[in-house]
């Protein structure tokens, strides 16, 4: 089982500090890393090794917690404990900070671009989720401040094809948001985790959402649309007594007993999940080929103990090269892995 | 080079090679030595003098041959103590810097000794919250004063 995750290389990405997060650009040629040293580094390949192509060091006054590439690959957004989000424009190997988004009252924990490229979401310890619109002149405007969570919001992620936003929080829930009649509203709350939800990932089809938590479990959620074949029907009473059909999300699978400490991140490919855990390990799970799509089962196909010498904070699948996985850790290092699917699957 | 090694040298503790199993790890007195001199954020006393920590507050479990889980349970001076979170932060910072071997650390308020212990336990064991708190210059200064080694 261990042989399916092979180390390709390591780089000391944020020396004497921790590396918090990684993001591959849409072309899969560059990896952005960010950390407690307040810097962002851009990594690319040169032959067989990974080298640092750029260092973005003047953007933030405190830890950079997450980075995200725009769908076109020309912009990078960075979320920081200094309460701001920077937007960097790429010009070959140079990055220039073109805008700084302010407004959150304290640490920004996550930033994510919608697949259209016109919307950006941020979230913060101030318990809110902000939705920003970008226009053709690179002007950013906050179009909604969502105060649905009751605690620190740890992560935001967009659906791969719909304008649907998901957030994960210290309040142990996941919330979903969409635009209804020109207003962004919370359209679902997913309860079930027993502690902080640290991260979320939609599968490439967008039919499922995976969440990971301090409760050491992964949960898979599925969307049931009105008129679905499972006969699930949900209503909401609105003003005037009219009733409206809601989509509902149901937890269709819980992976428990596999992780011995907090799970900080999760990354999805079709049928496969990778997790980053506070026990220094990386795990890969695959959906069993004959399992019922309404109640899927997963098997642990790779368990790499000591993937790093400290907590693993992030795992990210390369969007173009199958099986290429990057990970980063509190030890400040970024590692690259090749995942080979076990025979017979 | 791991951060822990750097602070170990400053604290004057002997550096162990990773192949030495820390035999003292099962002796809680050794750990208490690291935390007993932490000063209370408000009063001119150490945590030991105020009975916030003691030898019995440390539990050590072996995770594997090279790594230990260290659990600290501390008792705030009063059940509504407003500085309990700060004390938890000081304990975490001191131990993270001074423990010379690979470890995971959990810090809790002794059960039944604080009115909002669940809330505080969750905060002080959330490493992202701890990291952000330590980037606040005022808070950092208070913590540094509390954990400063006595002359």
PDB file of C-alpha atoms in Angstrom, chain A residues 129-255:
ATOM      1  CA  UNK A 129     -18.094  35.445   4.291  1.00  0.00           C
ATOM      2  CA  UNK A 130     -17.714  38.249   1.706  1.00  0.00           C
ATOM      3  CA  UNK A 131     -18.543  37.960  -1.990  1.00  0.00           C
ATOM      4  CA  UNK A 132     -16.696  40.347  -4.326  1.00  0.00           C
ATOM      5  CA  UNK A 133     -17.404  41.140  -7.975  1.00  0.00           C
ATOM      6  CA  UNK A 134     -14.593  41.918 -10.431  1.00  0.00           C
ATOM      7  CA  UNK A 135     -15.203  44.010 -13.518  1.00  0.00           C
ATOM      8  CA  UNK A 136     -13.266  44.346 -16.806  1.00  0.00           C
ATOM      9  CA  UNK A 137     -11.100  47.104 -15.390  1.00  0.00           C
ATOM     10  CA  UNK A 138      -9.917  44.912 -12.494  1.00  0.00           C
ATOM     11  CA  UNK A 139     -12.068  46.858 -10.046  1.00  0.00           C
ATOM     12  CA  UNK A 140     -13.294  44.866  -7.066  1.00  0.00           C
ATOM     13  CA  UNK A 141     -16.537  45.583  -5.267  1.00  0.00           C
ATOM     14  CA  UNK A 142     -17.979  43.802  -2.285  1.00  0.00           C
ATOM     15  CA  UNK A 143     -21.513  42.724  -3.248  1.00  0.00           C
ATOM     16  CA  UNK A 144     -22.424  40.753  -0.150  1.00  0.00           C
ATOM     17  CA  UNK A 145     -21.440  40.247   3.479  1.00  0.00           C
ATOM     18  CA  UNK A 146     -22.871  36.979   4.781  1.00  0.00           C
ATOM     19  CA  UNK A 147     -23.122  36.573   8.537  1.00  0.00           C
ATOM     20  CA  UNK A 148     -24.554  33.081   8.762  1.00  0.00           C
ATOM     21  CA  UNK A 149     -21.820  31.379  10.746  1.00  0.00           C
ATOM     22  CA  UNK A 150     -21.639  31.858  14.505  1.00  0.00           C
ATOM     23  CA  UNK A 151     -17.855  31.471  14.715  1.00  0.00           C
ATOM     24  CA  UNK A 152     -14.552  31.848  12.840  1.00  0.00           C
ATOM     25  CA  UNK A 153     -14.911  30.800   9.156  1.00  0.00           C
ATOM     26  CA  UNK A 154     -11.952  28.655   8.100  1.00  0.00           C
ATOM     27  CA  UNK A 155     -12.412  27.968   4.378  1.00  0.00           C
ATOM     28  CA  UNK A 156     -14.424  28.902   1.317  1.00  0.00           C
ATOM     29  CA  UNK A 157     -14.668  27.039  -1.975  1.00  0.00           C
ATOM     30  CA  UNK A 158     -16.768  27.466  -5.123  1.00  0.00           C
ATOM     31  CA  UNK A 159     -18.664  24.739  -6.942  1.00  0.00           C
ATOM     32  CA  UNK A 160     -16.748  23.762 -10.142  1.00  0.00           C
ATOM     33  CA  UNK A 161     -19.548  24.794 -12.512  1.00  0.00           C
ATOM     34  CA  UNK A 162     -22.398  26.516 -10.643  1.00  0.00           C
ATOM     35  CA  UNK A 163     -22.311  29.838  -8.799  1.00  0.00           C
ATOM     36  CA  UNK A 164     -22.655  28.042  -5.501  1.00  0.00           C
ATOM     37  CA  UNK A 165     -20.347  28.860  -2.607  1.00  0.00           C
ATOM     38  CA  UNK A 166     -19.496  26.643   0.376  1.00  0.00           C
ATOM     39  CA  UNK A 167     -17.894  27.674   3.697  1.00  0.00           C
ATOM     40  CA  UNK A 168     -16.446  25.677   6.613  1.00  0.00           C
ATOM     41  CA  UNK A 169     -16.356  26.953  10.180  1.00  0.00           C
ATOM     42  CA  UNK A 170     -15.145  26.661  13.782  1.00  0.00           C
ATOM     43  CA  UNK A 171     -18.907  26.445  14.583  1.00  0.00           C
ATOM     44  CA  UNK A 172     -18.738  22.803  13.330  1.00  0.00           C
ATOM     45  CA  UNK A 173     -20.947  23.416  10.278  1.00  0.00           C
ATOM     46  CA  UNK A 174     -20.653  23.803   6.523  1.00  0.00           C
ATOM     47  CA  UNK A 175     -22.874  26.395   4.852  1.00  0.00           C
ATOM     48  CA  UNK A 176     -23.846  26.872   1.218  1.00  0.00           C
ATOM     49  CA  UNK A 177     -24.774  30.117  -0.473  1.00  0.00           C
ATOM     50  CA  UNK A 178     -26.271  31.158  -3.818  1.00  0.00           C
ATOM     51  CA  UNK A 179     -27.631  34.285  -5.409  1.00  0.00           C
ATOM     52  CA  UNK A 180     -31.396  34.551  -5.261  1.00  0.00           C
ATOM     53  CA  UNK A 181     -33.126  37.623  -6.680  1.00  0.00           C
ATOM     54  CA  UNK A 182     -29.948  39.736  -6.650  1.00  0.00           C
ATOM     55  CA  UNK A 183     -29.043  38.833  -3.083  1.00  0.00           C
ATOM     56  CA  UNK A 184     -26.636  36.252  -1.799  1.00  0.00           C
ATOM     57  CA  UNK A 185     -28.309  34.004   0.763  1.00  0.00           C
ATOM     58  CA  UNK A 186     -27.388  30.980   2.816  1.00  0.00           C
ATOM     59  CA  UNK A 187     -29.351  28.153   1.173  1.00  0.00           C
ATOM     60  CA  UNK A 188     -28.197  25.180   3.279  1.00  0.00           C
ATOM     61  CA  UNK A 189     -26.437  24.302   6.543  1.00  0.00           C
ATOM     62  CA  UNK A 190     -24.695  20.935   6.788  1.00  0.00           C
ATOM     63  CA  UNK A 191     -24.533  19.644  10.336  1.00  0.00           C
ATOM     64  CA  UNK A 192     -22.885  16.492  11.547  1.00  0.00           C
ATOM     65  CA  UNK A 193     -19.257  17.250  12.333  1.00  0.00           C
ATOM     66  CA  UNK A 194     -18.516  17.366  16.056  1.00  0.00           C
ATOM     67  CA  UNK A 195     -15.780  19.952  15.909  1.00  0.00           C
ATOM     68  CA  UNK A 196     -14.240  22.634  13.672  1.00  0.00           C
ATOM     69  CA  UNK A 197     -14.569  21.961   9.953  1.00  0.00           C
ATOM     70  CA  UNK A 198     -11.187  22.907   8.493  1.00  0.00           C
ATOM     71  CA  UNK A 199     -11.574  22.383   4.767  1.00  0.00           C
ATOM     72  CA  UNK A 200     -13.874  21.476   1.893  1.00  0.00           C
ATOM     73  CA  UNK A 201     -13.553  20.157  -1.637  1.00  0.00           C
ATOM     74  CA  UNK A 202     -16.093  19.563  -4.373  1.00  0.00           C
ATOM     75  CA  UNK A 203     -15.446  16.548  -6.568  1.00  0.00           C
ATOM     76  CA  UNK A 204     -14.766  17.482 -10.233  1.00  0.00           C
ATOM     77  CA  UNK A 205     -18.395  16.753 -11.246  1.00  0.00           C
ATOM     78  CA  UNK A 206     -19.733  19.023  -8.484  1.00  0.00           C
ATOM     79  CA  UNK A 207     -22.212  16.382  -7.335  1.00  0.00           C
ATOM     80  CA  UNK A 208     -20.467  15.795  -4.048  1.00  0.00           C
ATOM     81  CA  UNK A 209     -18.825  17.892  -1.400  1.00  0.00           C
ATOM     82  CA  UNK A 210     -16.192  16.482   0.957  1.00  0.00           C
ATOM     83  CA  UNK A 211     -15.461  18.085   4.345  1.00  0.00           C
ATOM     84  CA  UNK A 212     -12.752  17.351   6.896  1.00  0.00           C
ATOM     85  CA  UNK A 213     -12.669  18.225  10.568  1.00  0.00           C
ATOM     86  CA  UNK A 214     -10.951  18.447  13.930  1.00  0.00           C
ATOM     87  CA  UNK A 215     -13.280  15.557  14.860  1.00  0.00           C
ATOM     88  CA  UNK A 216     -10.894  13.351  12.778  1.00  0.00           C
ATOM     89  CA  UNK A 217     -13.532  12.403  10.212  1.00  0.00           C
ATOM     90  CA  UNK A 218     -14.192  13.125   6.562  1.00  0.00           C
ATOM     91  CA  UNK A 219     -17.809  13.520   5.484  1.00  0.00           C
ATOM     92  CA  UNK A 220     -19.134  13.285   1.939  1.00  0.00           C
ATOM     93  CA  UNK A 221     -22.293  15.249   1.164  1.00  0.00           C
ATOM     94  CA  UNK A 222     -24.543  14.972  -1.858  1.00  0.00           C
ATOM     95  CA  UNK A 223     -26.985  17.447  -3.275  1.00  0.00           C
ATOM     96  CA  UNK A 224     -30.573  16.350  -3.794  1.00  0.00           C
ATOM     97  CA  UNK A 225     -32.427  18.616  -6.224  1.00  0.00           C
ATOM     98  CA  UNK A 226     -36.207  19.130  -6.152  1.00  0.00           C
ATOM     99  CA  UNK A 227     -37.939  16.196  -7.813  1.00  0.00           C
ATOM    100  CA  UNK A 228     -34.960  13.913  -7.216  1.00  0.00           C
ATOM    101  CA  UNK A 229     -35.362  10.184  -7.589  1.00  0.00           C
ATOM    102  CA  UNK A 230     -34.835   9.484  -3.897  1.00  0.00           C
ATOM    103  CA  UNK A 231     -38.138  11.174  -3.138  1.00  0.00           C
ATOM    104  CA  UNK A 232     -36.465  13.696  -0.854  1.00  0.00           C
ATOM    105  CA  UNK A 233     -38.604  16.801  -0.786  1.00  0.00           C
ATOM    106  CA  UNK A 234     -37.943  19.889   1.292  1.00  0.00           C
ATOM    107  CA  UNK A 235     -39.915  23.070   1.619  1.00  0.00           C
ATOM    108  CA  UNK A 236     -39.370  26.474   3.075  1.00  0.00           C
ATOM    109  CA  UNK A 237     -42.208  28.818   3.999  1.00  0.00           C
ATOM    110  CA  UNK A 238     -41.680  32.295   2.651  1.00  0.00           C
ATOM    111  CA  UNK A 239     -43.414  35.613   3.109  1.00  0.00           C
ATOM    112  CA  UNK A 240     -47.016  35.454   1.952  1.00  0.00           C
ATOM    113  CA  UNK A 241     -47.259  31.783   2.865  1.00  0.00           C
ATOM    114  CA  UNK A 242     -45.906  30.596  -0.473  1.00  0.00           C
ATOM    115  CA  UNK A 243     -43.806  27.522  -0.380  1.00  0.00           C
ATOM    116  CA  UNK A 244     -40.544  27.026  -2.167  1.00  0.00           C
ATOM    117  CA  UNK A 245     -38.658  23.829  -2.907  1.00  0.00           C
ATOM    118  CA  UNK A 246     -35.140  23.779  -1.546  1.00  0.00           C
ATOM    119  CA  UNK A 247     -32.285  21.620  -2.555  1.00  0.00           C
ATOM    120  CA  UNK A 248     -31.105  19.544   0.332  1.00  0.00           C
ATOM    121  CA  UNK A 249     -27.706  18.145   1.101  1.00  0.00           C
ATOM    122  CA  UNK A 250     -27.348  14.818   2.828  1.00  0.00           C
ATOM    123  CA  UNK A 251     -24.314  13.179   4.370  1.00  0.00           C
ATOM    124  CA  UNK A 252     -23.889   9.986   2.331  1.00  0.00           C
ATOM    125  CA  UNK A 253     -20.624   8.743   3.805  1.00  0.00           C
ATOM    126  CA  UNK A 254     -18.453   9.285   6.902  1.00  0.00           C
ATOM    127  CA  UNK A 255     -14.812   8.126   7.014  1.00  0.00           C
TER     128      UNK A 255
END
